[in-house]
mmCIF file of C-alpha atoms in Angstrom:
data_model
loop_
_atom_site.group_PDB
_atom_site.id
_atom_site.type_symbol
_atom_site.label_atom_id
_atom_site.label_comp_id
_atom_site.label_asym_id
_atom_site.label_seq_id
_atom_site.Cartn_x
_atom_site.Cartn_y
_atom_site.Cartn_z
ATOM 1 C CA MET A 16 113.733 130.619 127.175
ATOM 2 C CA SER A 17 115.796 129.100 124.370
ATOM 3 C CA LEU A 18 114.709 128.181 120.854
ATOM 4 C CA ARG A 19 117.407 125.527 120.596
ATOM 5 C CA TRP A 20 114.739 122.814 120.336
ATOM 6 C CA LEU A 21 114.239 123.951 116.740
ATOM 7 C CA GLU A 22 117.707 122.589 115.954
ATOM 8 C CA THR A 23 116.385 119.041 116.424
ATOM 9 C CA TYR A 24 114.460 119.324 113.141
ATOM 10 C CA SER A 25 116.413 118.215 110.086
ATOM 11 C CA SER A 26 114.041 119.921 107.652
ATOM 12 C CA LYS A 27 114.970 123.555 107.037
ATOM 13 C CA SER A 28 111.486 124.267 105.732
ATOM 14 C CA THR A 29 109.942 122.998 108.997
ATOM 15 C CA VAL A 30 112.243 125.246 111.041
ATOM 16 C CA ARG A 31 111.378 128.247 108.851
ATOM 17 C CA ALA A 32 107.648 127.511 109.172
ATOM 18 C CA TYR A 33 107.800 127.201 112.972
ATOM 19 C CA LYS A 34 109.839 130.392 113.305
ATOM 20 C CA TRP A 35 107.323 132.223 111.138
ATOM 21 C CA GLY A 36 104.455 130.881 113.260
ATOM 22 C CA LEU A 37 106.137 132.061 116.475
ATOM 23 C CA GLU A 38 106.910 135.478 115.013
ATOM 24 C CA GLN A 39 103.205 135.913 114.213
ATOM 25 C CA PHE A 40 102.329 134.700 117.724
ATOM 26 C CA PHE A 41 104.483 137.288 119.463
ATOM 27 C CA LYS A 42 103.322 139.978 117.053
ATOM 28 C CA ALA A 43 99.683 139.202 117.903
ATOM 29 C CA LEU A 44 100.524 139.607 121.605
ATOM 30 C CA GLY A 45 102.253 142.966 121.062
ATOM 31 C CA PHE A 46 105.903 141.931 121.466
ATOM 32 C CA LYS A 47 108.328 144.196 119.579
ATOM 33 C CA GLY A 48 111.729 142.489 119.784
ATOM 34 C CA SER A 49 113.431 139.823 117.708
ATOM 35 C CA LEU A 50 112.180 136.250 117.812
ATOM 36 C CA GLU A 51 114.891 135.201 120.258
ATOM 37 C CA GLU A 52 114.301 138.241 122.491
ATOM 38 C CA ASN A 53 110.545 137.700 122.510
ATOM 39 C CA ALA A 54 110.972 134.004 123.344
ATOM 40 C CA GLU A 55 113.147 134.917 126.334
ATOM 41 C CA ALA A 56 110.834 137.730 127.482
ATOM 42 C CA TYR A 57 107.625 135.728 127.156
ATOM 43 C CA PHE A 58 108.233 133.472 130.147
ATOM 44 C CA ARG A 59 109.573 136.261 132.339
ATOM 45 C CA GLU A 60 106.040 137.623 132.536
ATOM 46 C CA LYS A 61 103.117 135.972 134.267
ATOM 47 C CA ARG A 62 101.069 134.819 131.295
ATOM 48 C CA ASN A 63 97.712 133.128 130.813
ATOM 49 C CA PHE A 64 98.886 130.676 128.166
ATOM 50 C CA GLU A 65 95.435 129.529 127.057
ATOM 51 C CA GLU A 66 94.233 133.113 126.625
ATOM 52 C CA ASP A 67 97.384 133.981 124.649
ATOM 53 C CA VAL A 68 96.771 131.083 122.270
ATOM 54 C CA LYS A 69 93.094 132.058 121.916
ATOM 55 C CA THR A 70 94.092 135.653 121.132
ATOM 56 C CA TYR A 71 96.498 134.393 118.478
ATOM 57 C CA PHE A 72 93.864 132.085 117.038
ATOM 58 C CA ILE A 73 91.304 134.917 116.777
ATOM 59 C CA GLN A 74 93.878 137.110 115.003
ATOM 60 C CA LEU A 75 94.562 134.334 112.507
ATOM 61 C CA GLN A 76 90.839 133.919 111.853
ATOM 62 C CA LYS A 77 90.337 137.661 111.351
ATOM 63 C CA ALA A 78 93.243 137.740 108.900
ATOM 64 C CA LYS A 79 91.583 134.864 106.966
ATOM 65 C CA THR A 80 94.734 132.819 107.286
ATOM 66 C CA PRO A 81 94.521 129.618 105.197
ATOM 67 C CA PRO A 82 93.685 126.474 107.239
ATOM 68 C CA LYS A 83 97.047 124.797 106.692
ATOM 69 C CA SER A 84 98.876 127.950 107.749
ATOM 70 C CA VAL A 85 96.708 128.057 110.892
ATOM 71 C CA ASP A 86 97.773 124.475 111.610
ATOM 72 C CA ILE A 87 101.440 125.436 111.310
ATOM 73 C CA CYS A 88 100.979 128.510 113.503
ATOM 74 C CA LEU A 89 99.203 126.606 116.282
ATOM 75 C CA THR A 90 101.630 123.688 116.112
ATOM 76 C CA SER A 91 104.619 126.033 116.390
ATOM 77 C CA VAL A 92 103.147 127.607 119.540
ATOM 78 C CA LYS A 93 102.194 124.215 120.977
ATOM 79 C CA MET A 94 105.755 122.908 120.487
ATOM 80 C CA PHE A 95 107.249 126.137 121.857
ATOM 81 C CA LEU A 96 105.186 125.852 125.036
ATOM 82 C CA MET A 97 105.819 122.120 125.469
ATOM 83 C CA GLU A 98 109.581 122.489 124.996
ATOM 84 C CA ASN A 99 109.522 125.075 127.748
ATOM 85 C CA GLY A 100 107.564 122.965 130.196
ATOM 86 C CA VAL A 101 104.040 124.213 129.475
ATOM 87 C CA GLU A 102 101.651 121.522 128.263
ATOM 88 C CA LEU A 103 98.092 122.688 127.721
ATOM 89 C CA PRO A 104 95.278 120.095 127.965
ATOM 90 C CA THR A 105 94.551 118.030 124.866
ATOM 91 C CA ILE A 106 90.897 119.039 125.100
ATOM 92 C CA PHE A 107 91.935 122.702 124.737
ATOM 93 C CA TRP A 108 93.682 122.101 121.420
ATOM 94 C CA ARG A 109 90.848 119.853 120.259
ATOM 95 C CA ARG A 110 88.218 122.511 120.978
ATOM 96 C CA LEU A 111 90.334 125.135 119.259
ATOM 97 C CA LYS A 112 90.622 122.940 116.189
ATOM 98 C CA GLY A 113 86.864 122.398 116.165
ATOM 99 C CA ARG A 114 86.238 126.150 116.066
ATOM 100 C CA ARG A 115 88.247 126.718 112.935
ATOM 101 C CA LYS A 116 86.335 127.872 109.897
ATOM 102 C CA GLY A 117 87.151 125.973 106.754
ATOM 103 C CA SER A 118 89.500 123.669 108.624
ATOM 104 C CA ARG A 119 89.708 121.387 105.620
ATOM 105 C CA ALA A 120 90.829 122.904 102.345
ATOM 106 C CA LEU A 121 88.855 121.975 99.263
ATOM 107 C CA MET A 122 91.306 120.112 97.061
ATOM 108 C CA LEU A 123 90.520 120.184 93.360
ATOM 109 C CA ASP A 124 93.805 118.728 92.231
ATOM 110 C CA LYS A 125 93.813 116.174 89.445
ATOM 111 C CA VAL A 126 95.556 112.814 89.365
ATOM 112 C CA PRO A 127 96.835 112.457 85.787
ATOM 113 C CA SER A 128 96.342 109.300 83.772
ATOM 114 C CA ASN A 129 99.376 107.397 82.500
ATOM 115 C CA ALA A 130 98.922 108.981 79.068
ATOM 116 C CA GLU A 131 98.589 112.506 80.538
ATOM 117 C CA LEU A 132 101.679 112.016 82.661
ATOM 118 C CA ARG A 133 103.514 110.851 79.546
ATOM 119 C CA ARG A 134 102.552 114.136 77.845
ATOM 120 C CA ILE A 135 103.952 116.130 80.762
ATOM 121 C CA LEU A 136 107.202 114.188 81.107
ATOM 122 C CA SER A 137 107.795 114.365 77.352
ATOM 123 C CA HIS A 138 108.598 118.064 77.843
ATOM 124 C CA MET A 139 111.411 117.353 80.341
ATOM 125 C CA ASP A 140 115.068 116.526 79.840
ATOM 126 C CA ILE A 141 116.588 113.317 81.196
ATOM 127 C CA LYS A 142 117.169 114.949 84.591
ATOM 128 C CA GLY A 143 113.496 115.833 85.022
ATOM 129 C CA LYS A 144 112.242 112.534 83.646
ATOM 130 C CA SER A 145 114.458 110.533 86.018
ATOM 131 C CA LEU A 146 113.281 112.527 89.054
ATOM 132 C CA PHE A 147 109.555 112.580 88.369
ATOM 133 C CA LEU A 148 109.398 108.983 87.127
ATOM 134 C CA THR A 149 111.096 108.020 90.387
ATOM 135 C CA LEU A 150 108.452 109.943 92.335
ATOM 136 C CA ALA A 151 105.540 108.510 90.339
ATOM 137 C CA SER A 152 106.764 104.918 90.588
ATOM 138 C CA SER A 153 107.805 104.990 94.266
ATOM 139 C CA GLY A 154 105.267 107.227 96.020
ATOM 140 C CA MET A 155 108.108 109.205 97.614
ATOM 141 C CA ARG A 156 107.776 112.827 98.636
ATOM 142 C CA ILE A 157 109.772 115.253 96.522
ATOM 143 C CA GLY A 158 111.715 116.418 99.577
ATOM 144 C CA GLU A 159 112.774 112.837 100.296
ATOM 145 C CA ALA A 160 113.911 112.217 96.728
ATOM 146 C CA LEU A 161 116.023 115.372 96.609
ATOM 147 C CA LYS A 162 118.032 114.171 99.633
ATOM 148 C CA LEU A 163 118.921 110.806 98.107
ATOM 149 C CA GLN A 164 122.552 109.994 97.462
ATOM 150 C CA ILE A 165 123.845 107.535 94.861
ATOM 151 C CA GLU A 166 124.781 105.029 97.556
ATOM 152 C CA ASP A 167 121.140 104.919 98.721
ATOM 153 C CA VAL A 168 120.022 103.288 95.474
ATOM 154 C CA ASP A 169 120.475 99.639 94.507
ATOM 155 C CA LEU A 170 119.904 99.387 90.762
ATOM 156 C CA THR A 171 121.050 95.752 90.645
ATOM 157 C CA SER A 172 118.050 94.419 92.553
ATOM 158 C CA ASP A 173 114.737 93.578 90.913
ATOM 159 C CA PRO A 174 112.842 95.796 91.377
ATOM 160 C CA ALA A 175 115.402 98.570 91.877
ATOM 161 C CA ARG A 176 115.443 99.459 95.580
ATOM 162 C CA ILE A 177 115.921 102.759 97.404
ATOM 163 C CA ASN A 178 116.966 102.927 101.051
ATOM 164 C CA LEU A 179 115.436 106.050 102.561
ATOM 165 C CA ARG A 180 117.394 107.058 105.647
ATOM 166 C CA GLY A 181 115.614 108.390 108.688
ATOM 167 C CA GLU A 182 117.053 111.859 108.148
ATOM 168 C CA TYR A 183 115.391 111.968 104.725
ATOM 169 C CA THR A 184 111.847 111.059 105.736
ATOM 170 C CA LYS A 185 109.024 113.142 107.150
ATOM 171 C CA SER A 186 108.512 110.758 110.075
ATOM 172 C CA GLY A 187 112.210 110.386 110.854
ATOM 173 C CA ASN A 188 112.014 106.619 110.369
ATOM 174 C CA PRO A 189 113.928 104.810 107.619
ATOM 175 C CA ARG A 190 112.060 102.780 105.017
ATOM 176 C CA ILE A 191 112.431 100.947 101.732
ATOM 177 C CA ALA A 192 111.000 102.141 98.419
ATOM 178 C CA PHE A 193 111.028 100.622 94.940
ATOM 179 C CA ILE A 194 111.045 102.154 91.463
ATOM 180 C CA SER A 195 109.791 100.789 88.157
ATOM 181 C CA SER A 196 111.997 99.310 85.459
ATOM 182 C CA GLU A 197 111.504 102.361 83.224
ATOM 183 C CA ALA A 198 112.307 104.773 86.077
ATOM 184 C CA LYS A 199 115.476 102.736 86.625
ATOM 185 C CA GLU A 200 116.426 103.106 82.936
ATOM 186 C CA PHE A 201 115.969 106.883 82.997
ATOM 187 C CA LEU A 202 117.863 107.108 86.297
ATOM 188 C CA GLU A 203 120.776 105.138 84.833
ATOM 189 C CA GLU A 204 120.850 107.490 81.837
ATOM 190 C CA TRP A 205 120.839 110.517 84.146
ATOM 191 C CA LEU A 206 123.707 109.126 86.234
ATOM 192 C CA LYS A 207 125.802 108.767 83.063
ATOM 193 C CA ILE A 208 125.707 112.532 82.439
ATOM 194 C CA ARG A 209 125.281 113.749 86.030
ATOM 195 C CA GLU A 210 128.962 114.632 86.580
ATOM 196 C CA ASN A 211 129.105 116.708 83.397
ATOM 197 C CA GLU A 212 125.865 118.469 84.351
ATOM 198 C CA ILE A 213 127.299 119.368 87.759
ATOM 199 C CA ALA A 214 130.523 120.645 86.182
ATOM 200 C CA VAL A 215 128.548 122.892 83.838
ATOM 201 C CA ALA A 216 126.352 124.116 86.716
ATOM 202 C CA VAL A 217 129.418 124.939 88.837
ATOM 203 C CA LYS A 218 130.929 127.053 86.048
ATOM 204 C CA ARG A 219 127.620 128.784 85.380
ATOM 205 C CA SER A 220 126.823 129.448 89.050
ATOM 206 C CA THR A 221 127.630 132.987 90.135
ATOM 207 C CA ARG A 222 125.115 134.213 92.688
ATOM 208 C CA PHE A 223 124.760 130.874 94.479
ATOM 209 C CA LYS A 224 127.942 128.826 94.702
ATOM 210 C CA LYS A 225 127.329 125.342 93.335
ATOM 211 C CA LYS A 226 129.292 122.543 94.988
ATOM 212 C CA ALA A 227 131.114 120.175 92.637
ATOM 213 C CA GLU A 228 131.242 117.481 95.340
ATOM 214 C CA ASP A 229 127.460 117.375 95.845
ATOM 215 C CA LYS A 230 126.699 113.675 96.430
ATOM 216 C CA ARG A 231 122.952 113.886 95.920
ATOM 217 C CA ILE A 232 121.490 112.092 92.917
ATOM 218 C CA TRP A 233 119.674 115.260 91.887
ATOM 219 C CA PRO A 234 121.977 118.059 93.099
ATOM 220 C CA PHE A 235 119.486 120.899 93.186
ATOM 221 C CA GLU A 236 116.847 122.334 95.516
ATOM 222 C CA ALA A 237 113.069 121.944 95.508
ATOM 223 C CA ASN A 238 112.471 125.269 93.758
ATOM 224 C CA THR A 239 114.442 123.988 90.744
ATOM 225 C CA ALA A 240 112.386 120.782 90.689
ATOM 226 C CA TYR A 241 109.153 122.794 90.831
ATOM 227 C CA TYR A 242 110.396 125.003 88.001
ATOM 228 C CA ILE A 243 111.033 121.905 85.851
ATOM 229 C CA TRP A 244 107.516 120.690 86.632
ATOM 230 C CA ARG A 245 105.803 124.038 85.997
ATOM 231 C CA SER A 246 107.598 124.452 82.683
ATOM 232 C CA ALA A 247 106.541 120.964 81.551
ATOM 233 C CA ILE A 248 102.868 121.259 82.528
ATOM 234 C CA LYS A 249 102.670 124.620 80.784
ATOM 235 C CA LYS A 250 104.031 123.141 77.544
ATOM 236 C CA ALA A 251 101.716 120.141 77.916
ATOM 237 C CA GLN A 252 98.777 122.521 78.587
ATOM 238 C CA PHE A 253 98.077 121.131 82.048
ATOM 239 C CA ASP A 254 98.722 124.411 83.886
ATOM 240 C CA LYS A 255 95.134 125.022 84.978
ATOM 241 C CA ARG A 256 94.840 126.401 88.519
ATOM 242 C CA PHE A 257 92.184 126.314 91.218
ATOM 243 C CA GLN A 258 91.395 128.542 94.192
ATOM 244 C CA TYR A 259 92.988 127.054 97.288
ATOM 245 C CA ASN A 260 92.275 128.088 100.893
ATOM 246 C CA ASN A 261 90.146 131.031 99.662
ATOM 247 C CA SER A 262 93.183 133.140 98.810
ATOM 248 C CA LEU A 263 95.892 131.039 97.175
ATOM 249 C CA GLU A 264 95.952 129.468 93.746
ATOM 250 C CA ARG A 265 97.409 126.060 93.054
ATOM 251 C CA PHE A 266 98.052 124.033 89.916
ATOM 252 C CA MET A 267 95.529 121.231 89.511
ATOM 253 C CA VAL A 268 98.382 118.939 88.457
ATOM 254 C CA HIS A 269 101.251 119.509 90.900
ATOM 255 C CA PRO A 270 104.136 117.214 91.953
ATOM 256 C CA HIS A 271 102.357 115.973 95.079
ATOM 257 C CA VAL A 272 99.664 114.322 92.935
ATOM 258 C CA LEU A 273 102.327 111.813 91.897
ATOM 259 C CA ARG A 274 101.905 110.255 95.357
ATOM 260 C CA LYS A 275 98.177 110.002 94.692
ATOM 261 C CA PHE A 276 98.973 108.564 91.254
ATOM 262 C CA PHE A 277 101.073 105.868 92.938
ATOM 263 C CA ARG A 278 98.393 105.058 95.491
ATOM 264 C CA THR A 279 95.451 104.911 93.107
ATOM 265 C CA ARG A 280 97.343 102.636 90.707
ATOM 266 C CA MET A 281 98.991 100.251 93.172
ATOM 267 C CA ALA A 282 96.022 99.928 95.541
ATOM 268 C CA THR A 283 93.990 98.322 92.751
ATOM 269 C CA VAL A 284 96.444 95.417 92.563
ATOM 270 C CA ILE A 285 98.147 94.951 95.943
ATOM 271 C CA PRO A 286 96.959 95.336 99.579
ATOM 272 C CA VAL A 287 96.227 98.932 100.571
ATOM 273 C CA ASP A 288 98.324 98.692 103.747
ATOM 274 C CA VAL A 289 101.370 97.655 101.697
ATOM 275 C CA THR A 290 100.778 100.569 99.310
ATOM 276 C CA GLU A 291 100.498 103.022 102.218
ATOM 277 C CA ALA A 292 103.667 101.645 103.825
ATOM 278 C CA LEU A 293 105.637 101.964 100.583
ATOM 279 C CA MET A 294 104.517 105.609 100.461
ATOM 280 C CA GLY A 295 105.840 106.159 103.985
ATOM 281 C CA HIS A 296 102.571 106.642 105.870
ATOM 282 C CA GLU A 297 103.624 106.157 109.467
ATOM 283 C CA GLY A 298 100.471 104.391 110.639
ATOM 284 C CA TYR A 299 101.174 101.424 108.356
ATOM 285 C CA LEU A 300 104.968 101.071 108.402
ATOM 286 C CA THR A 301 105.511 99.155 111.643
ATOM 287 C CA GLU A 302 102.728 96.628 111.069
ATOM 288 C CA VAL A 303 103.636 96.004 107.420
ATOM 289 C CA TYR A 304 107.346 95.590 108.209
ATOM 290 C CA ARG A 305 106.394 93.171 110.977
ATOM 291 C CA ARG A 306 104.161 91.041 108.732
ATOM 292 C CA TYR A 307 106.135 91.103 105.484
ATOM 293 C CA SER A 308 109.771 90.541 104.588
ATOM 294 C CA LEU A 309 111.688 92.687 102.111
ATOM 295 C CA GLU A 310 111.259 89.907 99.542
ATOM 296 C CA ASP A 311 107.486 89.944 100.128
ATOM 297 C CA LEU A 312 107.316 93.705 99.577
ATOM 298 C CA ALA A 313 109.392 93.377 96.397
ATOM 299 C CA LYS A 314 106.977 90.714 95.095
ATOM 300 C CA PHE A 315 103.996 92.920 95.889
ATOM 301 C CA TYR A 316 105.632 95.800 94.024
ATOM 302 C CA LYS A 317 106.326 93.642 90.966
ATOM 303 C CA GLN A 318 102.652 92.622 90.918
ATOM 304 C CA GLY A 319 101.542 96.234 90.603
ATOM 305 C CA GLU A 320 104.468 97.679 88.659
ATOM 306 C CA HIS A 321 102.689 97.490 85.296
ATOM 307 C CA THR A 322 100.092 100.014 86.518
ATOM 308 C CA LEU A 323 102.844 102.623 87.010
ATOM 309 C CA LEU A 324 104.456 102.424 83.581
ATOM 310 C CA ILE A 325 104.358 105.686 81.629
ATOM 311 C CA PHE A 326 106.515 105.411 78.505
ATOM 312 C CA ALA A 327 106.749 101.621 78.514
ATOM 313 C CA GLU A 328 102.954 101.534 78.587
ATOM 314 C CA SER A 329 102.900 103.379 75.267
ATOM 315 C CA GLU A 330 105.476 101.028 73.751
ATOM 316 C CA ASN A 331 103.636 97.989 75.067
ATOM 317 C CA LEU A 332 100.364 99.366 73.743
ATOM 318 C CA SER A 333 101.902 99.806 70.283
ATOM 319 C CA LYS A 334 103.249 96.260 70.397
ATOM 320 C CA LEU A 335 99.877 94.946 71.492
ATOM 321 C CA LYS A 336 98.133 96.843 68.711
ATOM 322 C CA GLU A 337 100.585 95.444 66.151
ATOM 323 C CA GLU A 338 100.143 91.942 67.533
ATOM 324 C CA GLN A 339 96.374 92.425 67.471
ATOM 325 C CA LYS A 340 96.595 93.579 63.849
ATOM 326 C CA GLN A 341 98.642 90.515 62.925
ATOM 327 C CA LEU A 342 96.220 88.246 64.746
ATOM 328 C CA GLN A 343 93.285 89.883 62.991
ATOM 329 C CA THR A 344 94.983 89.316 59.616
ATOM 330 C CA LEU A 345 95.533 85.692 60.564
ATOM 331 C CA VAL A 346 91.910 85.347 61.690
ATOM 332 C CA ASN A 347 90.698 86.932 58.457
ATOM 333 C CA GLY A 348 92.865 84.502 56.468
ATOM 334 C CA LEU A 349 91.628 81.542 58.456
ATOM 335 C CA THR A 350 88.057 82.747 58.039
ATOM 336 C CA ALA A 351 88.536 82.949 54.260
ATOM 337 C CA GLU A 352 90.117 79.492 54.229
ATOM 338 C CA ASN A 353 87.303 78.207 56.390
ATOM 339 C CA MET A 354 84.708 79.620 54.023
ATOM 340 C CA GLU A 355 86.549 78.045 51.063
ATOM 341 C CA LEU A 356 86.672 74.710 52.880
ATOM 342 C CA LYS A 357 82.984 74.990 53.694
ATOM 343 C CA ALA A 358 82.248 75.652 49.999
ATOM 344 C CA LYS A 359 84.293 72.598 49.005
ATOM 345 C CA ILE A 360 82.572 70.481 51.632
ATOM 346 C CA ASN A 361 79.167 71.680 50.442
ATOM 347 C CA SER A 362 80.163 70.831 46.853
ATOM 348 C CA LEU A 363 81.350 67.378 47.912
ATOM 349 C CA GLU A 364 78.154 66.852 49.874
ATOM 350 C CA ARG A 365 76.110 67.761 46.783
ATOM 351 C CA GLN A 366 78.185 65.413 44.618
ATOM 352 C CA MET A 367 77.800 62.626 47.169
ATOM 353 C CA ALA A 368 74.044 63.249 47.265
ATOM 354 C CA GLU A 369 73.903 63.077 43.473
ATOM 355 C CA LEU A 370 75.984 59.869 43.480
ATOM 356 C CA ALA A 371 73.738 58.392 46.145
ATOM 357 C CA GLN A 372 70.704 59.284 44.062
ATOM 358 C CA LYS A 373 72.277 57.754 40.928
ATOM 359 C CA TRP A 374 73.265 54.661 42.911
ATOM 360 C CA GLN A 375 69.725 54.367 44.156
ATOM 361 C CA MET A 376 68.401 54.700 40.606
ATOM 362 C CA LEU A 377 70.930 52.115 39.363
ATOM 363 C CA ASP A 378 70.010 49.778 42.179
ATOM 364 C CA GLN A 379 66.339 50.170 41.328
ATOM 365 C CA ALA A 380 67.008 49.562 37.642
ATOM 366 C CA THR A 381 69.062 46.463 38.478
ATOM 367 C CA LYS A 382 66.275 45.125 40.643
ATOM 368 C CA GLU A 383 63.742 45.781 37.925
ATOM 369 C CA LEU A 384 65.998 44.057 35.333
ATOM 370 C CA VAL A 385 66.461 40.975 37.521
ATOM 371 C CA GLU A 386 62.768 40.825 38.288
ATOM 372 C CA GLY A 387 62.022 41.135 34.539
ATOM 373 C CA GLN A 388 64.380 38.266 33.754
ATOM 374 C CA ILE A 389 62.755 36.110 36.429
ATOM 375 C CA ARG A 390 59.303 36.833 35.039
ATOM 376 C CA LEU A 391 60.514 36.023 31.515
ATOM 377 C CA ILE A 392 61.966 32.676 32.588
ATOM 378 C CA LYS A 393 58.777 31.818 34.449
ATOM 379 C CA MET A 394 56.669 32.675 31.432
ATOM 380 C CA LEU A 395 58.837 30.569 29.137
ATOM 381 C CA LYS A 396 58.542 27.610 31.515
ATOM 382 C CA GLU A 397 54.823 27.882 31.455
ATOM 383 C CA LYS A 398 54.543 28.072 27.624
ATOM 384 C CA HIS A 399 57.293 25.677 26.673
ATOM 385 C CA PRO A 400 57.667 23.025 29.384
ATOM 386 C CA GLU A 401 59.322 20.752 26.776
ATOM 387 C CA TRP A 402 62.347 23.072 26.815
ATOM 388 C CA ILE A 403 62.826 22.319 30.409
ATOM 389 C CA ALA A 404 62.420 18.557 29.819
ATOM 390 C CA GLU A 405 64.890 18.530 26.935
ATOM 391 C CA SER A 406 67.422 20.397 28.985
#
């Protein structure tokens, strides 16, 4: 039987993974030929397909194959059988999955804070900053970003919009993504020097021929992007690793955590289903695109954009601190003025109290004087009535 069905996959890494899974399958069953020869020979024999898959599964378990690799191996066999007209019951695959040991890998990766991500990106050139800021502010997968062409990006819209074609995405369905204002600025700066960078790379390339007409925004492969990342996290001292799948080691801060960074930040501000759709999670795309227009999604993104800022956050924080300092100086000045005014008011109140007391004393003295004069006149009338008669 033919393996031409593998040609329907646009991702080279997926094709390589499936071919590797099938090679291990035939090896476990004792086939000696090439992959193509074994695929042809397999269906010429009368096989018990379920037993073959079980045998393969047991071999994988004995070899302590990591859970994700087991998934790839079983999926490659499942697709191989289905494409050749053999569809095993769903319950069979489900039971097989349930028997796996350590079917879920313990993930100890770390989602960096905005400040930690700023430390990492500070050790990258403009090319690296533009790529990883785009990833952090859009939730895109690195494989999707590295397929983007200049014509896929609209930097004139607000927020800047990226049209992910179906051939770029994991699901095969097109979608819209947005990037932050600072990611846009770094991307614009990268595009200004991109042509010169390509020209230099073409001249320098010897072993692998670099194409001058490469239309991709970032004209390099994933291994180059990972090298940029590894170099930066090492310089920023974030290169701690953890044991992964019992045998492999993985950096705690790796590029895929930028998707988690996007989700954890945006989901605190906008609906979770919108966040998941912007990331390209298939289960949310159709419903979100049905309920919301492109303008709605852009508004949602703008609401949460501030949570994704890396370098602008630092600048804004400095501005806020300066403004806070100025406000505190103003408050201190007003407090001093207020205290001075209070002192003046207290002094005036004391003076007014003293004046009131003096006025009261004067009033009392006046009353006493008038009363004294009245008594004197009365006394004179009594002693000298003739004065009154004469007058």
